[in-house]
CSV table of C-alpha atoms in Angstrom, one decimal:
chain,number,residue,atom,x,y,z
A,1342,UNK,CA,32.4,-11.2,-4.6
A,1343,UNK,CA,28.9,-10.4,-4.5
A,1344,UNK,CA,28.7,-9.4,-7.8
A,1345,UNK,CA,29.1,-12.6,-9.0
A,1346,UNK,CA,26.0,-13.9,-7.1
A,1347,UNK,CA,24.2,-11.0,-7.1
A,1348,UNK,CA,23.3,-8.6,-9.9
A,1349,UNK,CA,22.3,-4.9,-10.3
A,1350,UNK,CA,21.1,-2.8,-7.5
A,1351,UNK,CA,21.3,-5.7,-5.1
A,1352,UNK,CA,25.0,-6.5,-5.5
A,1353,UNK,CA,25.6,-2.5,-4.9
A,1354,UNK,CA,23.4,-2.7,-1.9
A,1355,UNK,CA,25.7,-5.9,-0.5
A,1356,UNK,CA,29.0,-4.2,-1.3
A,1357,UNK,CA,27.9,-0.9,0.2
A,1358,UNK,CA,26.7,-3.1,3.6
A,1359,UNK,CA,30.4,-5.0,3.3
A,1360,UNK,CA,32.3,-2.1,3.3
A,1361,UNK,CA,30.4,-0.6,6.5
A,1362,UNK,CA,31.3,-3.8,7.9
A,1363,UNK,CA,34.7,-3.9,7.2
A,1364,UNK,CA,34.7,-0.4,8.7
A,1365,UNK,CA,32.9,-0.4,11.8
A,1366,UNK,CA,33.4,-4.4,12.5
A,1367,UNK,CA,30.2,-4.3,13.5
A,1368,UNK,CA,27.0,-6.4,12.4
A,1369,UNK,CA,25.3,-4.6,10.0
A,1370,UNK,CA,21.6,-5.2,8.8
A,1371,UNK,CA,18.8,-3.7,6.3
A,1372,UNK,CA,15.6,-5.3,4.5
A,1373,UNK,CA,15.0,-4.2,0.5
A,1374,UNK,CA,12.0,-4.7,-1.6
A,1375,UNK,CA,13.0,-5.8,-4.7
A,1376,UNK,CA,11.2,-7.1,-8.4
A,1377,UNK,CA,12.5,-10.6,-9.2
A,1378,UNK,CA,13.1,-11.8,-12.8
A,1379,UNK,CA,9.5,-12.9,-12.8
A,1380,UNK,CA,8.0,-9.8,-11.8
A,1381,UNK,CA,6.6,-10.7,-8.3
A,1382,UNK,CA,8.2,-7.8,-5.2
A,1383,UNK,CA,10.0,-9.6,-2.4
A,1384,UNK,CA,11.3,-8.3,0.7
A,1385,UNK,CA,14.7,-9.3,1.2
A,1386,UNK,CA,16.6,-9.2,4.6
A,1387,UNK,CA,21.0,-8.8,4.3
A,1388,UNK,CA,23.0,-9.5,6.8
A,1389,UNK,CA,27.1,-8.7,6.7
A,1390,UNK,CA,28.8,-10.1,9.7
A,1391,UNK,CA,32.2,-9.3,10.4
A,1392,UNK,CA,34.8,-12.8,10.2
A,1393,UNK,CA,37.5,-12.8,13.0
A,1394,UNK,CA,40.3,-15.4,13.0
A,1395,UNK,CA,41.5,-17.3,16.7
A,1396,UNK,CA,43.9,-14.0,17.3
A,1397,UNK,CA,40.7,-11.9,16.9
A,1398,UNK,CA,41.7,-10.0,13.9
A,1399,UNK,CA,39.5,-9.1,11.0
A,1400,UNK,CA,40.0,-11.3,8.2
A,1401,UNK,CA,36.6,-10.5,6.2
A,1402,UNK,CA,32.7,-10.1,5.9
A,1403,UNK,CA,30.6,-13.5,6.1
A,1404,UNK,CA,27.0,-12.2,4.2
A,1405,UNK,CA,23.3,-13.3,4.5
A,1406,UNK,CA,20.5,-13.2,2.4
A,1407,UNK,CA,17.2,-14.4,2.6
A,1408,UNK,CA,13.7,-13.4,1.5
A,1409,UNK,CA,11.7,-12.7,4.0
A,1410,UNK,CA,8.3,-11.6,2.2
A,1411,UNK,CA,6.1,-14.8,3.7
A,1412,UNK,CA,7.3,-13.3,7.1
A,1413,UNK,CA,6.6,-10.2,6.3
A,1414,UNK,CA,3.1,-10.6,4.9
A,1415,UNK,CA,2.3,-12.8,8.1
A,1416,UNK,CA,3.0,-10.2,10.5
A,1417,UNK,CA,1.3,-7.3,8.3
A,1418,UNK,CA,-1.9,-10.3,7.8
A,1419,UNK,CA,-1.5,-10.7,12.3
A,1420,UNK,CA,-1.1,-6.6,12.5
A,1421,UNK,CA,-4.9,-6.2,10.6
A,1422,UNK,CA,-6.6,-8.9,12.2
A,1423,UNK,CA,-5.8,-7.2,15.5
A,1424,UNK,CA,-6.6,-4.2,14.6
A,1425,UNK,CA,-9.8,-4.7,12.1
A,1426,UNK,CA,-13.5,-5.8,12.9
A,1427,UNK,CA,-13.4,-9.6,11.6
A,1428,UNK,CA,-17.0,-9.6,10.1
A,1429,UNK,CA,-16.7,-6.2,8.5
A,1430,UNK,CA,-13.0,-5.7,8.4
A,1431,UNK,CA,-13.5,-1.9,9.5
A,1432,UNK,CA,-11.2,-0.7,11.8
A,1433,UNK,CA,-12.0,-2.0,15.2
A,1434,UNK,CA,-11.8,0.6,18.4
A,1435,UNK,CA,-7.6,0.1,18.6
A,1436,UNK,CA,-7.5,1.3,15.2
A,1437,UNK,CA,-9.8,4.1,16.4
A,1438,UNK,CA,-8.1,5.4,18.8
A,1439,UNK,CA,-4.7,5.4,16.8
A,1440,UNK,CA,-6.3,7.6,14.2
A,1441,UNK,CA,-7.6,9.8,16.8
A,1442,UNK,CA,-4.1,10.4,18.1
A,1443,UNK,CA,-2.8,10.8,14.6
A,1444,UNK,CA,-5.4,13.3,13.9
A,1445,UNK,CA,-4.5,15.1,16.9
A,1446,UNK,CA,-0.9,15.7,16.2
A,1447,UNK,CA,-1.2,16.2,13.1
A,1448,UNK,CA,-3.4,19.5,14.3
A,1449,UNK,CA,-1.2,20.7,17.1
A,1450,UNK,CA,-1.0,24.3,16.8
A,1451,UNK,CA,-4.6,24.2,15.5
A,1452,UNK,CA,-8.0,24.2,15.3
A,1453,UNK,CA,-8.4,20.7,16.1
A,1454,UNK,CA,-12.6,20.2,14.0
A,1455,UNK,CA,-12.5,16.4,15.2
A,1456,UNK,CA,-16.0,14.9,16.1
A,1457,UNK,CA,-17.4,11.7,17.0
A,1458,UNK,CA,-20.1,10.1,16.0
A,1459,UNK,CA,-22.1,6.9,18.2
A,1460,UNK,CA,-24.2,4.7,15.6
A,1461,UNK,CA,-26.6,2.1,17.0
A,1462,UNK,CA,-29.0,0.7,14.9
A,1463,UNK,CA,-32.9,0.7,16.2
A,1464,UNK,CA,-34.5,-2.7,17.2
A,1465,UNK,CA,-31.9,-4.3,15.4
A,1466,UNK,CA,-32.1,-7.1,18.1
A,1467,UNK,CA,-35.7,-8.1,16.8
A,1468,UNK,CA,-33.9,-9.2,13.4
A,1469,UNK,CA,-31.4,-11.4,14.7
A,1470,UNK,CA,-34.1,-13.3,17.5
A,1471,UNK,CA,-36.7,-13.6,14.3
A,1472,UNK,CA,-34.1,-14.0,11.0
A,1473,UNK,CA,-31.2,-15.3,13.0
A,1474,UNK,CA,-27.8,-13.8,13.1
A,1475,UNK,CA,-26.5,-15.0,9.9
A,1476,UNK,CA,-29.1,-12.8,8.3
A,1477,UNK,CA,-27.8,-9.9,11.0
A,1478,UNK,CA,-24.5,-10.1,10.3
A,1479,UNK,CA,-25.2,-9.9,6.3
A,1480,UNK,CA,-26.9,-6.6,7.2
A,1481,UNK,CA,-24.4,-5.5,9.2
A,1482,UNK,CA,-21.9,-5.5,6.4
A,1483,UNK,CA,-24.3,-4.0,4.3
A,1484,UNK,CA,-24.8,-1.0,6.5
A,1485,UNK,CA,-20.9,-0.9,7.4
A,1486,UNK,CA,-20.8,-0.5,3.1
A,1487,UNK,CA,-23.2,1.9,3.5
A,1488,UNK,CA,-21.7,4.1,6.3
A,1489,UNK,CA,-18.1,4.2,4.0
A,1490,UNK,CA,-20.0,5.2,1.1
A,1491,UNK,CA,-21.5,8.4,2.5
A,1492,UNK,CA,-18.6,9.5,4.0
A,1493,UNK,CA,-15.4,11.3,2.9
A,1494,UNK,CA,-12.1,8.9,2.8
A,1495,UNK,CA,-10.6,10.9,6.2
A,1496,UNK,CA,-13.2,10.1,8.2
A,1497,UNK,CA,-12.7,6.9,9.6
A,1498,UNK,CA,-15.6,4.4,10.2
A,1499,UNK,CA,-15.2,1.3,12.6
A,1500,UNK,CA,-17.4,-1.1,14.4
A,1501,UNK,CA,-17.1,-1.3,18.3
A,1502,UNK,CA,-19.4,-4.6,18.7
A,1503,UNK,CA,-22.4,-5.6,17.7
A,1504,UNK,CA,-24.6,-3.1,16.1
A,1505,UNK,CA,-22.6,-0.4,17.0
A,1506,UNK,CA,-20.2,1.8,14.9
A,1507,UNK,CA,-18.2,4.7,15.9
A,1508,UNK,CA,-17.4,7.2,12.9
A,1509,UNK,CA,-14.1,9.9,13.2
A,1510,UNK,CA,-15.1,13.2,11.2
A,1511,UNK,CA,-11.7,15.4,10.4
A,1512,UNK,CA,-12.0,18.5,9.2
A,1513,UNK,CA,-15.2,20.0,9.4
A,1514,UNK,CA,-16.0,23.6,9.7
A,1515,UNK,CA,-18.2,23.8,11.8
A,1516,UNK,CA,-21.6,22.1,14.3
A,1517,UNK,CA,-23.8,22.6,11.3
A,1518,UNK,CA,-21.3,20.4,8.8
A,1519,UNK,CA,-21.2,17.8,11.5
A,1520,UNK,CA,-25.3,18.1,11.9
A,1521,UNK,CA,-25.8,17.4,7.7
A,1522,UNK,CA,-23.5,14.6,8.1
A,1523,UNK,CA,-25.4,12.8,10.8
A,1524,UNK,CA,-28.8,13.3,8.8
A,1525,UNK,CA,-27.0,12.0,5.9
A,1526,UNK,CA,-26.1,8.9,7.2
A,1527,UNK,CA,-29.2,8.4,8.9
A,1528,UNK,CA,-30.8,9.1,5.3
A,1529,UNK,CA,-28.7,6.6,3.8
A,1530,UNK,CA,-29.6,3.9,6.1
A,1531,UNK,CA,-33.3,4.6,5.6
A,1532,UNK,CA,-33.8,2.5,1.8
A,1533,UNK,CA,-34.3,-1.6,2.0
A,1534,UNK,CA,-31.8,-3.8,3.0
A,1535,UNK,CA,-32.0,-7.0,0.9
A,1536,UNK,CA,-30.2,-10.1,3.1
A,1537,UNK,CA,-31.2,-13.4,2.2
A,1538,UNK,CA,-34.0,-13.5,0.2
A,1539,UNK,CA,-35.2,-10.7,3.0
A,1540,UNK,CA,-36.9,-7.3,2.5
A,1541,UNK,CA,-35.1,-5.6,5.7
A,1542,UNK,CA,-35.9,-1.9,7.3
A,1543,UNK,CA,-34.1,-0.4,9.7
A,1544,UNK,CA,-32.7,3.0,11.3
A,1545,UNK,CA,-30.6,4.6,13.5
A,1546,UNK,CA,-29.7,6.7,16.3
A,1547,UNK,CA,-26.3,8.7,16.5
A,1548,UNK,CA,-25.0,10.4,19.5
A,1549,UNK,CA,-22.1,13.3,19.0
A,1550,UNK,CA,-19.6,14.9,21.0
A,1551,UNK,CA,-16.8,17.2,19.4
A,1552,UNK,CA,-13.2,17.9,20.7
A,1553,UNK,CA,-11.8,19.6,22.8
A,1554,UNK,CA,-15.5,20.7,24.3
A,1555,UNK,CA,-16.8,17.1,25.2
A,1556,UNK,CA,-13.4,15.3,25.9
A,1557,UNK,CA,-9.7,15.0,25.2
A,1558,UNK,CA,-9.2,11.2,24.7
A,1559,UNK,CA,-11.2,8.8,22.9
A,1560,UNK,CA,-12.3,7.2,25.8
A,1561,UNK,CA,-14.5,10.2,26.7
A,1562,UNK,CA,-15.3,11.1,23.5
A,1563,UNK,CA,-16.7,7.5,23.0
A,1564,UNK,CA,-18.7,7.6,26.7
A,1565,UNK,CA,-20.0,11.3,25.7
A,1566,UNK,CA,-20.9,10.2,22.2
A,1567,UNK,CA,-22.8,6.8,23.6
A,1568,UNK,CA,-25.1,9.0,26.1
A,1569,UNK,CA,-26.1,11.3,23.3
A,1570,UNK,CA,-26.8,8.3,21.3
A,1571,UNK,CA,-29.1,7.4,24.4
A,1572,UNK,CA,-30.7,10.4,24.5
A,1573,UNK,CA,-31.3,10.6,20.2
A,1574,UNK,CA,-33.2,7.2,20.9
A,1575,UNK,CA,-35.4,8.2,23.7
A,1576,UNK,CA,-36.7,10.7,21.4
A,1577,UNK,CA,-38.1,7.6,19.0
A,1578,UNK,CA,-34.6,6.9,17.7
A,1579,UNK,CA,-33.4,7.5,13.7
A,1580,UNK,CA,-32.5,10.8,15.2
A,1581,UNK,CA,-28.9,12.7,16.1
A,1582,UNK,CA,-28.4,14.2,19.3
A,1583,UNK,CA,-25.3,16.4,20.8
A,1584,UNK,CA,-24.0,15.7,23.8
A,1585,UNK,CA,-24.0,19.3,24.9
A,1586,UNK,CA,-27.7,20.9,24.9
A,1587,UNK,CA,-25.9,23.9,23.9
A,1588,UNK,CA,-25.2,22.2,20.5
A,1589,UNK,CA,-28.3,20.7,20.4
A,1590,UNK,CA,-30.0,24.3,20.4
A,1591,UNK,CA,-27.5,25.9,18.4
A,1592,UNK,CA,-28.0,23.6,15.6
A,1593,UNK,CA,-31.7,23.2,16.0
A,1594,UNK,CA,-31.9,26.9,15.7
A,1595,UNK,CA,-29.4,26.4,12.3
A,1596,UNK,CA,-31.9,23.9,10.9
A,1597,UNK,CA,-34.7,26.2,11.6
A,1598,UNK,CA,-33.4,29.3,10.1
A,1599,UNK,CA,-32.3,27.0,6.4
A,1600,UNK,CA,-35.9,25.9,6.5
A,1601,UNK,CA,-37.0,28.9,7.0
A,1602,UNK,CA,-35.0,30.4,4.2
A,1603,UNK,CA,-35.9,27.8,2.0
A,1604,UNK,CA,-39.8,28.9,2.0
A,1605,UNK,CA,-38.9,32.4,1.9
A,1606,UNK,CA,-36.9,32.1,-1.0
A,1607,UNK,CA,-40.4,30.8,-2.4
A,1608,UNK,CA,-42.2,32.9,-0.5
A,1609,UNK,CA,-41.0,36.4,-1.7
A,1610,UNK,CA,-39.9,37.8,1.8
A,1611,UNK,CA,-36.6,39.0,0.6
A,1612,UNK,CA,-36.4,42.8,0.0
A,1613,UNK,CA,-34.4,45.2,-1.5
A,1614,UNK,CA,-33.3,48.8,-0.5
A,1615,UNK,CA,-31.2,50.9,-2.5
A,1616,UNK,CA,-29.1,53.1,-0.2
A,1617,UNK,CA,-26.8,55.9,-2.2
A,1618,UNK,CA,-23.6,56.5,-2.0
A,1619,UNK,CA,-22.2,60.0,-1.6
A,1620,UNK,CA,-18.9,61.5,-2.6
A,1621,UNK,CA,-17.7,62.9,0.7
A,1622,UNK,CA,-15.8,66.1,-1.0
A,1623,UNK,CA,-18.0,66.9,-3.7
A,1624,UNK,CA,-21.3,65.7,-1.8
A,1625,UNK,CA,-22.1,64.2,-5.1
A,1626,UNK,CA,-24.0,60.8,-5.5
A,1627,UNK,CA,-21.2,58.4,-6.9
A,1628,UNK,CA,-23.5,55.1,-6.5
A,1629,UNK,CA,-26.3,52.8,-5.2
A,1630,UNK,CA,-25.3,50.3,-2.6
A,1631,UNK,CA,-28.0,47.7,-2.5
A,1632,UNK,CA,-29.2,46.1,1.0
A,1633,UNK,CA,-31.2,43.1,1.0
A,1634,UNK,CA,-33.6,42.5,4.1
A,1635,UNK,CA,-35.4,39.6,5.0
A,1636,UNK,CA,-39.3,40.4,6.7
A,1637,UNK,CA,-40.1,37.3,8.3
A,1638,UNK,CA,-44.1,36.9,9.1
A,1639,UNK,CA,-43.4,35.5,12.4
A,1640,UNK,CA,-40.1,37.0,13.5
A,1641,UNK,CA,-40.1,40.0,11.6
A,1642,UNK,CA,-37.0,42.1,10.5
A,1643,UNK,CA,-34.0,39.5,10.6
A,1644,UNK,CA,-31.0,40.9,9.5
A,1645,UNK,CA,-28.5,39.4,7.0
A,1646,UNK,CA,-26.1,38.9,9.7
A,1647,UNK,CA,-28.3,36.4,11.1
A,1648,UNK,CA,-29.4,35.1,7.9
A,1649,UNK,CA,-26.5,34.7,5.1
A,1650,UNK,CA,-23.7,32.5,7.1
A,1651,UNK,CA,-26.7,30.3,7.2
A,1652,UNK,CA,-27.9,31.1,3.2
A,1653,UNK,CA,-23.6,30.4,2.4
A,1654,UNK,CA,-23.5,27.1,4.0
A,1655,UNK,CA,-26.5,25.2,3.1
A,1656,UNK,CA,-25.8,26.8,-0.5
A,1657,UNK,CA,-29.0,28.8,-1.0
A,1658,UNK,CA,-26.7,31.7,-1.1
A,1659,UNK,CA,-26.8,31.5,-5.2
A,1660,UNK,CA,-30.6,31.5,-4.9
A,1661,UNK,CA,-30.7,34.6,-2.9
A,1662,UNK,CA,-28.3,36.6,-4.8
């Protein structure tokens, strides 16, 4: 029996298999991952095919095994090559779009906060006609390195061709998030490169477009994403631009207002008024409910409705309070 050829689990797995065989007469089939004896995992394909004599009756279970694990690690090594950049192995735009349709089910029923973001990196072609593209293809991997690193592990950052990456944000909560993101990467790109004995600048422009508002596919996301791009690098490039200039206004407005807070948190243009609080019944005062007001010298009276969703997510709300 297989017990005598096999041992442990495997022999219970084979037995099991036989006795569905026997059962159903049928071909039956399943792959295991199993530790050998010198500690290394294989994969491990069984086979149990039913044995009929010349008057077609059952007569017993022929059974295969064979290790499979080179086969297996071939097609996983021909499954990443097709869907991975080959010079930085980030996911190539295949990959990209399978995440993005994994992202997307996975949020059925919900807010979907999915963005994409177009990177191309300025007069990168002057570094590959003076240095060659050895040395541009060093700094690509370095700024691919660079990209992962300022991201969270979610997000998903592939290369579409040449100096162009496309980056997947998840779960953001809202324009601004997506807005410090962008400046963040373009921040992190801004320190020397060093390639080859070479001292290397460079920047970058990103274009943006969210879903659902600037597409429903990849496709357009990507197109939406690459004409913003455009239109960050016709402003002088190391720049981010929206697709919408509905966005762009909203979150220039959002950028405004935190640097504006930020000097009047300096500046002492917060005030205070103490409003009591009266016992309806008795007419009694019970308590002081303090207001806080903010008297800007250019825009006067802006109330805290304005004001603290801004102060919460850039954080200055500790320095306020």
């Amino acid at each position: 029996g297989v017990c005598e050829i096999w041992h442990g689990g495997i022999a219970e797995t084979l037995a099991t298999q036989d006795a569905r065989t026997l059962e159903s007469q049928q071909q039956q089939r399943q792959e295991e991952r199993r530790q050998t004896a010198d500690g290394r995992w294989h994969n491990f394909e069984f086979i149990s095919t039913p044995v009929l004599d010349n008057k077609n009756c059952l007569v017993g279970v022929a059974g295969v095994a064979r290790d499979i694990t080179q086969f297996r690690e071939d097609q996983e090594r021909i499954r990443h090559l097709a869907e991975h950049d080959l010079l930085t192995d980030l996911p190539n735009r295949a990959l990209l779009g399978d995440r993005m349709a994994t992202a997307l089910a996975e949020t059925i029923g919900e807010q979907a906060q999915i963005a994409l973001l177009f990177i191309d990196l300025d007069h990168f072609k002057n570094i590959n006609d003076t240095l060659g593209h050895d040395v541009g293809d060093q700094l690509l991997i370095q700024v691919a390195q660079r990209l992962q690193a300022n991201l969270h592990e979610r997000d998903i950052v592939s290369r579409q061709g040449g100096d162009e990456f496309a980056i997947l944000l998840r779960g953001y909560s809202n324009p601004t998030r997506i807005a410090v993101i962008a400046r963040r990467l373009i921040d992190a790109l801004s320190p020397p490169f060093r390639v080859a004995g070479h001292e290397l600048r460079i920047s970058a422009s990103i274009g943006i477009s969210t879903y659902p508002h600037d597409g429903a596919d990849i496709g357009t996301l990507l197109k939406n994403a690459d004409t913003a791009m455009y239109q960050a690098k016709a402003t002088g490039g190391n720049a981010y631009q929206f697709f919408t200039e509905e966005m762009n206004a909203r979150i220039q407005e959002r950028v405004a207002m935190e640097n504006s807070l930020r000097q009047s948190l300096a500046g002492g243009e917060f005030v205070l008024h103490y409003q009591p609080q009266i016992d309806g019944a008795t007419g009694r005062m019970v308590g002081v409910e303090a207001l806080i007001r903010w008297q800007h010298p250019d825009l006067g009276n802006i109330p805290p409705s304005r004001f603290i969703p801004v102060a919460e997510e850039s954080g200055l709300i500790n320095g306020i309070g």
